[in-house]
Every structure is written in structure tokens, then in C-alpha cells.
PDB file of C-alpha atoms and ligand atoms in Angstrom:
ATOM      1  CA  MET A 269      84.981  65.028 120.323  1.00 50.00           C
ATOM      2  CA  ASN A 270      81.732  64.731 122.214  1.00 48.00           C
ATOM      3  CA  TYR A 271      82.226  66.806 125.297  1.00 46.00           C
ATOM      4  CA  ARG A 272      80.287  70.043 124.977  1.00 50.00           C
ATOM      5  CA  ILE A 273      78.512  71.279 128.074  1.00 43.00           C
ATOM      6  CA  ARG A 274      76.170  74.257 128.106  1.00 46.00           C
ATOM      7  CA  LEU A 275      77.001  76.460 131.062  1.00 43.00           C
ATOM      8  CA  ASP A 276      74.053  78.854 130.880  1.00 45.00           C
ATOM      9  CA  MET A 277      71.901  80.408 128.186  1.00 54.00           C
ATOM     10  CA  ASN A 278      74.773  81.900 126.296  1.00 87.00           C
ATOM     11  CA  GLN A 279      78.138  80.830 127.471  1.00 91.00           C
ATOM     12  CA  ILE A 280      79.717  77.538 126.405  1.00 92.00           C
ATOM     13  CA  ILE A 281      82.740  75.811 127.797  1.00 91.00           C
ATOM     14  CA  ILE A 282      85.397  75.955 125.146  1.00 92.00           C
ATOM     15  CA  ALA A 283      89.127  76.232 125.652  1.00 95.00           C
ATOM     16  CA  ASN A 284      89.883  79.776 124.562  1.00 97.00           C
ATOM     17  CA  SER A 285      93.613  80.531 124.539  1.00 97.00           C
ATOM     18  CA  PHE A 286      92.763  84.222 124.940  1.00 97.00           C
ATOM     19  CA  ASN A 287      91.334  83.310 128.358  1.00 97.00           C
ATOM     20  CA  ALA A 288      88.031  85.034 127.581  1.00 97.00           C
ATOM     21  CA  PRO A 289      84.423  83.824 127.390  1.00 96.00           C
ATOM     22  CA  VAL A 290      82.863  82.133 124.387  1.00 97.00           C
ATOM     23  CA  TYR A 291      79.178  82.965 123.888  1.00 96.00           C
ATOM     24  CA  TYR A 292      76.751  80.991 121.781  1.00 94.00           C
ATOM     25  CA  GLU A 293      73.503  82.069 120.158  1.00 94.00           C
ATOM     26  CA  GLU A 294      71.279  79.937 118.009  1.00 93.00           C
ATOM     27  CA  THR A 295      70.267  82.689 115.579  1.00 93.00           C
ATOM     28  CA  VAL A 296      71.725  86.175 115.156  1.00 94.00           C
ATOM     29  CA  THR A 297      71.739  88.805 112.442  1.00 95.00           C
ATOM     30  CA  SER A 298      75.530  88.703 112.197  1.00 96.00           C
ATOM     31  CA  THR A 299      78.087  87.732 114.827  1.00 96.00           C
ATOM     32  CA  MET A 300      79.892  90.962 113.840  1.00 96.00           C
ATOM     33  CA  ASP A 301      77.008  92.993 115.325  1.00 95.00           C
ATOM     34  CA  ILE A 302      76.822  90.938 118.526  1.00 95.00           C
ATOM     35  CA  SER A 303      80.578  91.158 118.956  1.00 96.00           C
ATOM     36  CA  ARG A 304      80.421  94.960 118.875  1.00 95.00           C
ATOM     37  CA  LYS A 305      77.760  94.873 121.588  1.00 94.00           C
ATOM     38  CA  LEU A 306      79.876  92.573 123.744  1.00 94.00           C
ATOM     39  CA  ALA A 307      82.845  94.920 123.330  1.00 94.00           C
ATOM     40  CA  GLU A 308      80.671  97.899 124.300  1.00 93.00           C
ATOM     41  CA  GLU A 309      79.538  95.996 127.388  1.00 92.00           C
ATOM     42  CA  GLY A 310      83.191  95.778 128.447  1.00 93.00           C
ATOM     43  CA  LYS A 311      83.813  92.074 127.812  1.00 95.00           C
ATOM     44  CA  PRO A 312      87.514  91.198 127.697  1.00 96.00           C
ATOM     45  CA  HIS A 313      90.002  90.979 124.836  1.00 97.00           C
ATOM     46  CA  GLY A 314      89.502  87.662 123.042  1.00 98.00           C
ATOM     47  CA  THR A 315      85.753  87.301 123.721  1.00 97.00           C
ATOM     48  CA  VAL A 316      84.055  85.113 121.124  1.00 98.00           C
ATOM     49  CA  ILE A 317      80.480  84.924 119.880  1.00 97.00           C
ATOM     50  CA  VAL A 318      79.552  81.866 117.833  1.00 96.00           C
ATOM     51  CA  ALA A 319      76.177  81.347 116.166  1.00 95.00           C
ATOM     52  CA  ASP A 320      74.375  78.407 114.694  1.00 94.00           C
ATOM     53  CA  PHE A 321      72.739  80.583 112.062  1.00 94.00           C
ATOM     54  CA  GLN A 322      73.101  84.171 110.800  1.00 96.00           C
ATOM     55  CA  LYS A 323      70.160  85.905 109.157  1.00 95.00           C
ATOM     56  CA  ALA A 324      72.362  88.637 107.714  1.00 94.00           C
ATOM     57  CA  GLY A 325      75.917  87.279 107.568  1.00 95.00           C
ATOM     58  CA  ARG A 326      78.274  89.738 105.897  1.00 95.00           C
ATOM     59  CA  GLY A 327      81.094  89.188 103.426  1.00 92.00           C
ATOM     60  CA  ARG A 328      84.234  91.279 103.020  1.00 87.00           C
ATOM     61  CA  ILE A 329      83.061  93.012  99.887  1.00 82.00           C
ATOM     62  CA  ARG A 330      80.420  95.611 100.518  1.00 77.00           C
ATOM     63  CA  GLY A 331      76.966  94.307  99.814  1.00 74.00           C
ATOM     64  CA  ARG A 332      77.986  90.657  99.692  1.00 84.00           C
ATOM     65  CA  THR A 333      76.334  88.267 102.092  1.00 89.00           C
ATOM     66  CA  TRP A 334      77.728  85.207 103.842  1.00 91.00           C
ATOM     67  CA  GLU A 335      75.251  82.393 103.445  1.00 87.00           C
ATOM     68  CA  MET A 336      75.211  79.443 105.806  1.00 85.00           C
ATOM     69  CA  TYR A 337      73.004  76.455 106.483  1.00 86.00           C
ATOM     70  CA  LYS A 338      71.811  76.105 110.048  1.00 88.00           C
ATOM     71  CA  SER A 339      73.787  73.845 112.381  1.00 88.00           C
ATOM     72  CA  LEU A 340      76.232  72.654 109.727  1.00 91.00           C
ATOM     73  CA  ASN A 341      78.888  75.325 109.666  1.00 95.00           C
ATOM     74  CA  LEU A 342      80.956  77.514 111.932  1.00 96.00           C
ATOM     75  CA  ALA A 343      80.378  81.260 112.147  1.00 97.00           C
ATOM     76  CA  PHE A 344      81.972  83.350 114.849  1.00 98.00           C
ATOM     77  CA  THR A 345      83.576  86.667 115.670  1.00 98.00           C
ATOM     78  CA  ILE A 346      86.366  87.310 118.138  1.00 98.00           C
ATOM     79  CA  PHE A 347      87.216  90.846 119.183  1.00 98.00           C
ATOM     80  CA  LEU A 348      90.638  92.010 120.247  1.00 98.00           C
ATOM     81  CA  ARG A 349      91.368  95.184 122.164  1.00 97.00           C
ATOM     82  CA  TYR A 350      94.327  97.257 121.035  1.00 96.00           C
ATOM     83  CA  PRO A 351      94.234 100.572 122.910  1.00 94.00           C
ATOM     84  CA  LEU A 352      97.259 101.640 120.913  1.00 93.00           C
ATOM     85  CA  GLN A 353      96.686 101.572 117.166  1.00 89.00           C
ATOM     86  CA  GLU A 354     100.342 100.729 116.541  1.00 89.00           C
ATOM     87  CA  ASN A 355      99.937  97.450 118.419  1.00 91.00           C
ATOM     88  CA  ILE A 356      97.435  96.063 115.915  1.00 92.00           C
ATOM     89  CA  PRO A 357      99.322  93.192 114.266  1.00 91.00           C
ATOM     90  CA  ALA A 358     100.327  93.746 110.647  1.00 89.00           C
ATOM     91  CA  ALA A 359      98.484  91.790 107.979  1.00 93.00           C
ATOM     92  CA  LEU A 360      95.850  90.710 110.494  1.00 95.00           C
ATOM     93  CA  THR A 361      93.470  89.155 107.948  1.00 96.00           C
ATOM     94  CA  LEU A 362      96.189  87.014 106.375  1.00 96.00           C
ATOM     95  CA  ARG A 363      97.541  85.928 109.731  1.00 96.00           C
ATOM     96  CA  ALA A 364      94.050  85.022 110.903  1.00 97.00           C
ATOM     97  CA  GLY A 365      93.839  83.056 107.646  1.00 97.00           C
ATOM     98  CA  LEU A 366      97.053  81.250 108.522  1.00 96.00           C
ATOM     99  CA  ALA A 367      95.597  80.327 111.914  1.00 97.00           C
ATOM    100  CA  VAL A 368      92.398  79.034 110.287  1.00 98.00           C
ATOM    101  CA  LEU A 369      94.379  77.067 107.707  1.00 97.00           C
ATOM    102  CA  ASN A 370      96.574  75.424 110.366  1.00 95.00           C
ATOM    103  CA  ALA A 371      93.558  74.644 112.522  1.00 96.00           C
ATOM    104  CA  ILE A 372      91.717  73.030 109.596  1.00 95.00           C
ATOM    105  CA  LYS A 373      94.796  70.951 108.741  1.00 92.00           C
ATOM    106  CA  ASP A 374      95.145  69.883 112.363  1.00 91.00           C
ATOM    107  CA  PHE A 375      91.412  69.167 112.615  1.00 90.00           C
ATOM    108  CA  ALA A 376      91.401  67.122 109.395  1.00 87.00           C
ATOM    109  CA  GLY A 377      94.442  65.205 110.647  1.00 81.00           C
ATOM    110  CA  SER A 378      92.494  64.200 113.737  1.00 78.00           C
ATOM    111  CA  LEU A 379      89.642  62.728 111.660  1.00 74.00           C
ATOM    112  CA  PRO A 380      89.574  59.038 110.791  1.00 70.00           C
ATOM    113  CA  PRO A 381      91.442  58.517 107.485  1.00 64.00           C
ATOM    114  CA  ASN A 382      89.617  57.868 104.242  1.00 61.00           C
ATOM    115  CA  ASN A 383      90.520  57.906 100.577  1.00 52.00           C
ATOM    116  CA  GLU A 384      89.741  61.519  99.876  1.00 52.00           C
ATOM    117  CA  GLY A 385      91.418  62.733 103.035  1.00 49.00           C
ATOM    118  CA  GLN A 386      94.858  61.726 101.889  1.00 55.00           C
ATOM    119  CA  ASP A 387      95.693  64.715  99.726  1.00 70.00           C
ATOM    120  CA  PHE A 388      93.743  67.158 101.902  1.00 71.00           C
ATOM    121  CA  HIS A 389      96.891  68.814 103.221  1.00 73.00           C
ATOM    122  CA  GLU A 390      98.118  69.562  99.725  1.00 78.00           C
ATOM    123  CA  LYS A 391      94.974  71.294  98.564  1.00 87.00           C
ATOM    124  CA  ILE A 392      94.459  73.894 101.284  1.00 94.00           C
ATOM    125  CA  LYS A 393      95.490  77.439 100.302  1.00 96.00           C
ATOM    126  CA  ILE A 394      94.916  81.081 101.210  1.00 97.00           C
ATOM    127  CA  LYS A 395      93.515  83.218  98.447  1.00 97.00           C
ATOM    128  CA  TRP A 396      94.533  86.813  99.065  1.00 96.00           C
ATOM    129  CA  PRO A 397      93.326  88.485 101.136  1.00 94.00           C
ATOM    130  CA  ASN A 398      90.732  86.491 103.073  1.00 94.00           C
ATOM    131  CA  ASP A 399      89.634  83.202 101.576  1.00 96.00           C
ATOM    132  CA  ILE A 400      90.610  79.693 102.553  1.00 97.00           C
ATOM    133  CA  MET A 401      90.471  77.441  99.528  1.00 96.00           C
ATOM    134  CA  LEU A 402      90.202  73.674  99.416  1.00 94.00           C
ATOM    135  CA  GLY A 403      90.856  72.070  96.065  1.00 89.00           C
ATOM    136  CA  GLY A 404      90.275  75.359  94.252  1.00 91.00           C
ATOM    137  CA  LYS A 405      86.955  76.135  95.954  1.00 94.00           C
ATOM    138  CA  LYS A 406      86.274  78.414  98.897  1.00 95.00           C
ATOM    139  CA  CYS A 407      85.619  76.754 102.240  1.00 96.00           C
ATOM    140  CA  ALA A 408      86.114  79.704 104.594  1.00 97.00           C
ATOM    141  CA  GLY A 409      86.124  83.484 104.615  1.00 97.00           C
ATOM    142  CA  ILE A 410      87.482  86.056 107.020  1.00 97.00           C
ATOM    143  CA  LEU A 411      86.163  89.540 107.658  1.00 97.00           C
ATOM    144  CA  CYS A 412      88.223  91.955 109.758  1.00 96.00           C
ATOM    145  CA  GLU A 413      86.671  95.212 110.896  1.00 96.00           C
ATOM    146  CA  ALA A 414      87.976  97.931 113.192  1.00 94.00           C
ATOM    147  CA  ASP A 415      85.853 100.369 115.176  1.00 91.00           C
ATOM    148  CA  GLY A 416      88.439 103.136 114.942  1.00 84.00           C
ATOM    149  CA  LEU A 417      88.678 103.194 118.724  1.00 82.00           C
ATOM    150  CA  SER A 418      90.445 100.263 120.238  1.00 92.00           C
ATOM    151  CA  CYS A 419      88.832  97.093 118.945  1.00 96.00           C
ATOM    152  CA  VAL A 420      89.290  94.889 115.947  1.00 98.00           C
ATOM    153  CA  TYR A 421      86.681  92.283 115.081  1.00 98.00           C
ATOM    154  CA  ILE A 422      87.714  89.120 113.293  1.00 98.00           C
ATOM    155  CA  GLY A 423      84.727  87.309 111.790  1.00 98.00           C
ATOM    156  CA  ILE A 424      85.298  83.808 110.484  1.00 98.00           C
ATOM    157  CA  GLY A 425      82.888  81.632 108.534  1.00 97.00           C
ATOM    158  CA  ILE A 426      83.808  78.025 107.699  1.00 97.00           C
ATOM    159  CA  ASN A 427      81.828  75.491 105.715  1.00 96.00           C
ATOM    160  CA  VAL A 428      82.255  72.443 107.885  1.00 95.00           C
ATOM    161  CA  ASN A 429      79.563  69.844 107.321  1.00 92.00           C
ATOM    162  CA  GLN A 430      77.566  71.350 104.462  1.00 92.00           C
ATOM    163  CA  LYS A 431      77.279  68.968 101.508  1.00 91.00           C
ATOM    164  CA  GLU A 432      74.864  70.839  99.254  1.00 90.00           C
ATOM    165  CA  PHE A 433      75.315  74.373  97.981  1.00 91.00           C
ATOM    166  CA  PRO A 434      72.881  76.693  96.223  1.00 88.00           C
ATOM    167  CA  VAL A 435      73.254  76.645  92.430  1.00 90.00           C
ATOM    168  CA  HIS A 436      75.056  79.994  92.257  1.00 87.00           C
ATOM    169  CA  LEU A 437      77.751  78.735  94.669  1.00 87.00           C
ATOM    170  CA  ARG A 438      78.132  75.166  93.464  1.00 87.00           C
ATOM    171  CA  SER A 439      81.209  75.748  91.315  1.00 89.00           C
ATOM    172  CA  LYS A 440      82.850  78.035  93.888  1.00 91.00           C
ATOM    173  CA  ALA A 441      82.162  76.678  97.369  1.00 94.00           C
ATOM    174  CA  THR A 442      83.088  73.552  99.251  1.00 95.00           C
ATOM    175  CA  SER A 443      83.339  72.286 102.818  1.00 94.00           C
ATOM    176  CA  ILE A 444      85.621  70.236 105.023  1.00 93.00           C
ATOM    177  CA  ALA A 445      83.132  67.342 104.925  1.00 92.00           C
ATOM    178  CA  VAL A 446      83.013  67.402 101.106  1.00 91.00           C
ATOM    179  CA  GLU A 447      86.793  67.530 100.760  1.00 89.00           C
ATOM    180  CA  THR A 448      87.578  64.873 103.351  1.00 86.00           C
ATOM    181  CA  GLY A 449      84.565  62.733 102.502  1.00 85.00           C
ATOM    182  CA  ILE A 450      83.883  62.388 106.215  1.00 82.00           C
ATOM    183  CA  ASN A 451      80.555  62.935 107.949  1.00 81.00           C
ATOM    184  CA  LEU A 452      81.147  65.200 110.893  1.00 85.00           C
ATOM    185  CA  ASN A 453      79.327  65.400 114.165  1.00 84.00           C
ATOM    186  CA  LYS A 454      77.439  68.636 114.879  1.00 84.00           C
ATOM    187  CA  ASN A 455      79.703  69.400 117.822  1.00 86.00           C
ATOM    188  CA  ASP A 456      82.929  68.852 115.894  1.00 89.00           C
ATOM    189  CA  ARG A 457      82.544  72.493 114.870  1.00 92.00           C
ATOM    190  CA  PHE A 458      83.364  73.526 118.421  1.00 94.00           C
ATOM    191  CA  TYR A 459      86.432  71.340 118.449  1.00 94.00           C
ATOM    192  CA  LEU A 460      87.573  73.165 115.296  1.00 95.00           C
ATOM    193  CA  LEU A 461      86.790  76.494 116.971  1.00 97.00           C
ATOM    194  CA  GLU A 462      89.075  75.611 119.882  1.00 97.00           C
ATOM    195  CA  LYS A 463      91.864  74.811 117.474  1.00 97.00           C
ATOM    196  CA  ILE A 464      91.400  78.100 115.621  1.00 98.00           C
ATOM    197  CA  LEU A 465      91.577  80.050 118.879  1.00 98.00           C
ATOM    198  CA  THR A 466      94.759  78.221 119.847  1.00 97.00           C
ATOM    199  CA  TYR A 467      96.450  78.908 116.510  1.00 96.00           C
ATOM    200  CA  LEU A 468      95.202  82.495 116.391  1.00 97.00           C
ATOM    201  CA  TYR A 469      96.542  83.203 119.848  1.00 97.00           C
ATOM    202  CA  SER A 470      99.986  81.910 119.021  1.00 94.00           C
ATOM    203  CA  GLU A 471      99.946  83.595 115.604  1.00 94.00           C
ATOM    204  CA  LEU A 472      99.285  86.990 117.158  1.00 94.00           C
ATOM    205  CA  ASN A 473     101.189  86.693 120.408  1.00 90.00           C
ATOM    206  CA  GLU A 474     104.205  84.496 120.076  1.00 78.00           C
ATOM    207  CA  LYS A 475     107.467  85.968 118.963  1.00 72.00           C
ATOM    208  CA  GLU A 476     108.452  84.924 115.474  1.00 65.00           C
ATOM    209  CA  VAL A 477     111.505  83.024 116.647  1.00 56.00           C
ATOM    210  CA  PHE A 478     111.942  80.670 113.737  1.00 62.00           C
ATOM    211  CA  ASP A 479     109.977  82.004 110.812  1.00 72.00           C
ATOM    212  CA  SER A 480     108.144  85.182 110.008  1.00 88.00           C
ATOM    213  CA  TRP A 481     104.447  84.944 109.155  1.00 91.00           C
ATOM    214  CA  ARG A 482     105.372  85.756 105.563  1.00 92.00           C
ATOM    215  CA  THR A 483     107.645  82.751 105.323  1.00 91.00           C
ATOM    216  CA  ARG A 484     105.031  80.494 106.870  1.00 91.00           C
ATOM    217  CA  LEU A 485     102.353  81.857 104.577  1.00 94.00           C
ATOM    218  CA  ASP A 486     104.392  81.596 101.405  1.00 93.00           C
ATOM    219  CA  GLN A 487     103.805  77.887 100.708  1.00 93.00           C
ATOM    220  CA  TYR A 488     100.045  78.350 101.015  1.00 96.00           C
ATOM    221  CA  ILE A 489      99.462  81.310  98.716  1.00 96.00           C
ATOM    222  CA  TYR A 490      96.782  80.430  96.202  1.00 96.00           C
ATOM    223  CA  LYS A 491      97.986  80.848  92.604  1.00 94.00           C
ATOM    224  CA  LYS A 492     101.472  81.924  93.605  1.00 95.00           C
ATOM    225  CA  GLY A 493     103.716  82.003  90.542  1.00 95.00           C
ATOM    226  CA  GLU A 494     100.696  81.688  88.245  1.00 94.00           C
ATOM    227  CA  ARG A 495      99.012  84.119  85.896  1.00 94.00           C
ATOM    228  CA  VAL A 496      96.008  85.893  87.346  1.00 95.00           C
ATOM    229  CA  VAL A 497      93.697  88.816  86.700  1.00 94.00           C
ATOM    230  CA  PHE A 498      93.406  91.231  89.579  1.00 94.00           C
ATOM    231  CA  GLU A 499      90.762  93.913  90.013  1.00 92.00           C
ATOM    232  CA  GLU A 500      92.037  96.819  92.041  1.00 91.00           C
ATOM    233  CA  GLY A 501      90.046  98.748  94.677  1.00 81.00           C
ATOM    234  CA  ALA A 502      86.298  98.439  95.052  1.00 78.00           C
ATOM    235  CA  ALA A 503      84.388  95.585  93.416  1.00 72.00           C
ATOM    236  CA  ASP A 504      83.616  96.223  89.751  1.00 76.00           C
ATOM    237  CA  SER A 505      86.101  99.104  89.610  1.00 77.00           C
ATOM    238  CA  GLY A 506      87.118  97.801  86.199  1.00 81.00           C
ATOM    239  CA  LYS A 507      90.788  98.565  86.982  1.00 89.00           C
ATOM    240  CA  LYS A 508      92.257  95.236  86.019  1.00 91.00           C
ATOM    241  CA  THR A 509      95.829  94.018  85.993  1.00 94.00           C
ATOM    242  CA  ASN A 510      96.924  90.838  84.217  1.00 95.00           C
ATOM    243  CA  GLY A 511     100.146  89.310  85.416  1.00 95.00           C
ATOM    244  CA  CYS A 512     101.948  86.818  87.586  1.00 95.00           C
ATOM    245  CA  LEU A 513     101.111  86.632  91.284  1.00 96.00           C
ATOM    246  CA  SER A 514     104.576  86.930  92.777  1.00 95.00           C
ATOM    247  CA  GLY A 515     103.789  86.936  96.512  1.00 95.00           C
ATOM    248  CA  ILE A 516     102.822  88.964  99.568  1.00 95.00           C
ATOM    249  CA  GLY A 517     104.646  92.049 100.871  1.00 94.00           C
ATOM    250  CA  ASN A 518     105.654  93.003 104.423  1.00 90.00           C
ATOM    251  CA  ASP A 519     102.333  94.651 105.207  1.00 90.00           C
ATOM    252  CA  GLY A 520     100.232  91.915 103.658  1.00 94.00           C
ATOM    253  CA  GLU A 521      99.871  93.602 100.272  1.00 95.00           C
ATOM    254  CA  LEU A 522      99.504  91.499  97.117  1.00 96.00           C
ATOM    255  CA  LEU A 523     102.442  91.602  94.703  1.00 97.00           C
ATOM    256  CA  ILE A 524     101.837  91.176  90.994  1.00 96.00           C
ATOM    257  CA  LEU A 525     104.276  91.355  88.137  1.00 96.00           C
ATOM    258  CA  PRO A 526     102.153  92.755  85.301  1.00 95.00           C
ATOM    259  CA  ASP A 527     102.515  91.167  81.868  1.00 94.00           C
ATOM    260  CA  GLY A 528     105.336  92.760  79.897  1.00 91.00           C
ATOM    261  CA  ARG A 529     106.723  94.669  82.884  1.00 91.00           C
ATOM    262  CA  THR A 530     109.867  94.163  84.935  1.00 92.00           C
ATOM    263  CA  GLU A 531     108.721  95.789  88.186  1.00 95.00           C
ATOM    264  CA  GLN A 532     106.071  94.306  90.383  1.00 95.00           C
ATOM    265  CA  LEU A 533     103.063  96.297  91.658  1.00 95.00           C
ATOM    266  CA  SER A 534     101.655  96.241  95.216  1.00 96.00           C
ATOM    267  CA  PHE A 535      97.941  96.174  95.936  1.00 95.00           C
ATOM    268  CA  PHE A 536      96.273  96.718  99.299  1.00 94.00           C
ATOM    269  CA  THR A 537      92.645  96.475  98.194  1.00 93.00           C
ATOM    270  CA  GLY A 538      90.935  94.507  95.484  1.00 93.00           C
ATOM    271  CA  GLU A 539      90.163  90.996  94.457  1.00 91.00           C
ATOM    272  CA  LEU A 540      91.612  88.166  92.419  1.00 90.00           C
ATOM    273  CA  ILE A 541      88.699  87.810  90.071  1.00 80.00           C
ATOM    274  CA  ILE A 542      89.669  85.421  87.335  1.00 59.00           C
ATOM    275  CA  ASP A 543      91.985  82.469  87.334  1.00 50.00           C
ATOM    276  CA  ILE A 544      93.247  82.114  83.836  1.00 47.00           C
ATOM    277  CA  ASN A 545      95.428  79.035  84.168  1.00 41.00           C
TER     278      ASN A 545
HETATM  279  C1  BTN B 836      84.203  86.816 102.989  1.00 70.51           C
HETATM  280  O1  BTN B 836      84.559  85.748 102.523  1.00 70.51           O
HETATM  281  O2  BTN B 836      83.899  87.765 102.264  1.00 70.51           O
HETATM  282  C2  BTN B 836      84.182  86.997 104.484  1.00 70.51           C
HETATM  283  C3  BTN B 836      83.135  86.135 105.095  1.00 70.51           C
HETATM  284  C4  BTN B 836      83.079  86.267 106.597  1.00 70.51           C
HETATM  285  C5  BTN B 836      81.921  85.497 107.183  1.00 70.51           C
HETATM  286  C6  BTN B 836      81.932  85.521 108.671  1.00 70.51           C
HETATM  287  S1  BTN B 836      80.760  84.417 109.371  1.00 70.51           S
HETATM  288  C7  BTN B 836      81.044  85.099 110.941  1.00 70.51           C
HETATM  289  C8  BTN B 836      81.154  86.600 110.744  1.00 70.51           C
HETATM  290  N1  BTN B 836      79.845  87.213 110.724  1.00 70.51           N
HETATM  291  C9  BTN B 836      79.561  87.751 109.545  1.00 70.51           C
HETATM  292  O3  BTN B 836      78.497  88.350 109.295  1.00 70.51           O
HETATM  293  N2  BTN B 836      80.569  87.592 108.700  1.00 70.51           N
HETATM  294  C10 BTN B 836      81.672  86.876 109.330  1.00 70.51           C
END
């Protein structure tokens, strides 16, 4: 995995299945901002910007930041051009999550085995709508934004080689290195990036010949069939539903069967806030 070559100041040689450039910056505010600039400059569909450090990384929920330690993790944004709104793939965030999950599994499978690595494949899940969980803790987050014109921006942050977390995140966050028990090389992050781009490309472009994305996702849904508390809409809306997480609908909505009810409810925005099992 030791084959990175810098081409010029910004571009790195990485296999990108979208057949578009991959740019690298050491420090940025957020790769989401740089990605918008690259799109405005006319760069092609599938262009990627990856950064070693973000000074103002953003989370999905308004006002939340995405914190990362320099050089240890992977933070990038890929933009996709969809001149026709109706061509934007359904459930984009979840399908990007599926690509990230498969890439992490593939990546972990290519690492030398060790004791903790053995059950790795069992403990990776997608927490609706945008978190990748490893052993019940978050190891990656996905942020999808649209510019209302023709671009969607998929920002992905993955804790790869970080072993220490700030106190407020210690019970909630983990990394691939922590969960596999393997020390990764700094450049292994780029190998993982290649895998994500490969899986993302096939997730969004290949015809669903065998299985729909919903079927493929089903086995990985965090807390499926378990009791949860869900907070609808904006953070701290206070509109909570207690019930059983029954699955994901056709458009990527979360399905919950509320306690004492016989009909499930669909939610498009909100957050699973408390795990009560
Ligand atoms: C979340 O879990 O709320 C989403 C986190 C998304 C983080 C990534 S890191 C790369 C890209 N740039 C950002 O500022 N955010 C996304």
C-alpha cells in the first residue's frame, strides 16, 4: 500500500472510478467549500478534494462540527453533476454509506489479521441516515449537500488511524485502527479512498441486477428490529417517538413502529438520539 506519488501541488494519483481528478490540500476550512469552488471552476463530475486537516469541518446537523486529528483520518468531498434533478439517485446519503461500509470491510479484509480483526465484519453498521458505526461507536459520517443547480456534494469523514479521542467523544467515537487493533500507515488512507470511489461508482451507476440497494442495506441497519427513541425534524425539536425501528423505505426514509401502534411511521429528517436497549 505504499505507492503514492505527488503529481503537482494539488493533484494526486489515485484510481478514481469516476475518471476525474483527485486534489489534495494539507489544510482547508472544509472540503465542502473547496469542492464547490472546483465545481464552479468547471471541473468534471466525480472530482474529489481530500484534505489532511479541516479547520472548520461540518457535520450534518446544523451547527455541529466534524473534528479530526491531522494526518490520521480521511476527509474528502466528491461532487457529482446531475443537470436533471430527476437523475439524482434516490437515498443518496444511505447509498454513499453503503459504499463506505463495503469499502471499509474490503479495506479491513486486506489488512494483516489479528485477534480483534476477526469479528470486524459483524460489527459494522449504518445508523440512519449518515453514520457508519463500528461496535456501537461512530467511525464515519456522511454529509450530502446540493447547490440547487446541478451539483450534489458528498462529504465523507472517516476515523482511520486515530487512537485517542477528546473526552466528549470518547464514549461515542472510534476508528478503524482501534477496532481492528492494527497500526495503519499514513498513506493507507488513500488506499481506502480508492476503494470508496470504486464502490460509490458502482453503487450509483450499475444497474441493480441482483439486489436493490434496500435489500443490500437491510442487513447493516443499526438497531433494526430494536427499540429506539427518534427525534423528528431539527435537532432538539423535542418531537420524540419511541418504538421499534422496522427498516428503511423506498426513498431512504426511516420506518418506526411506535409503541402501542399497529401502523409504522415514516421519517425523512431527524435523528436516532437514544438507544434504549
Ligand atoms: C456527520 O456525521 O454529521 C457528517 C460528517 C461529515 C464530515 C465530512 S469530512 C469531509 C467533509 N467536509 C466537511 O466539512 N464535512 C464532511
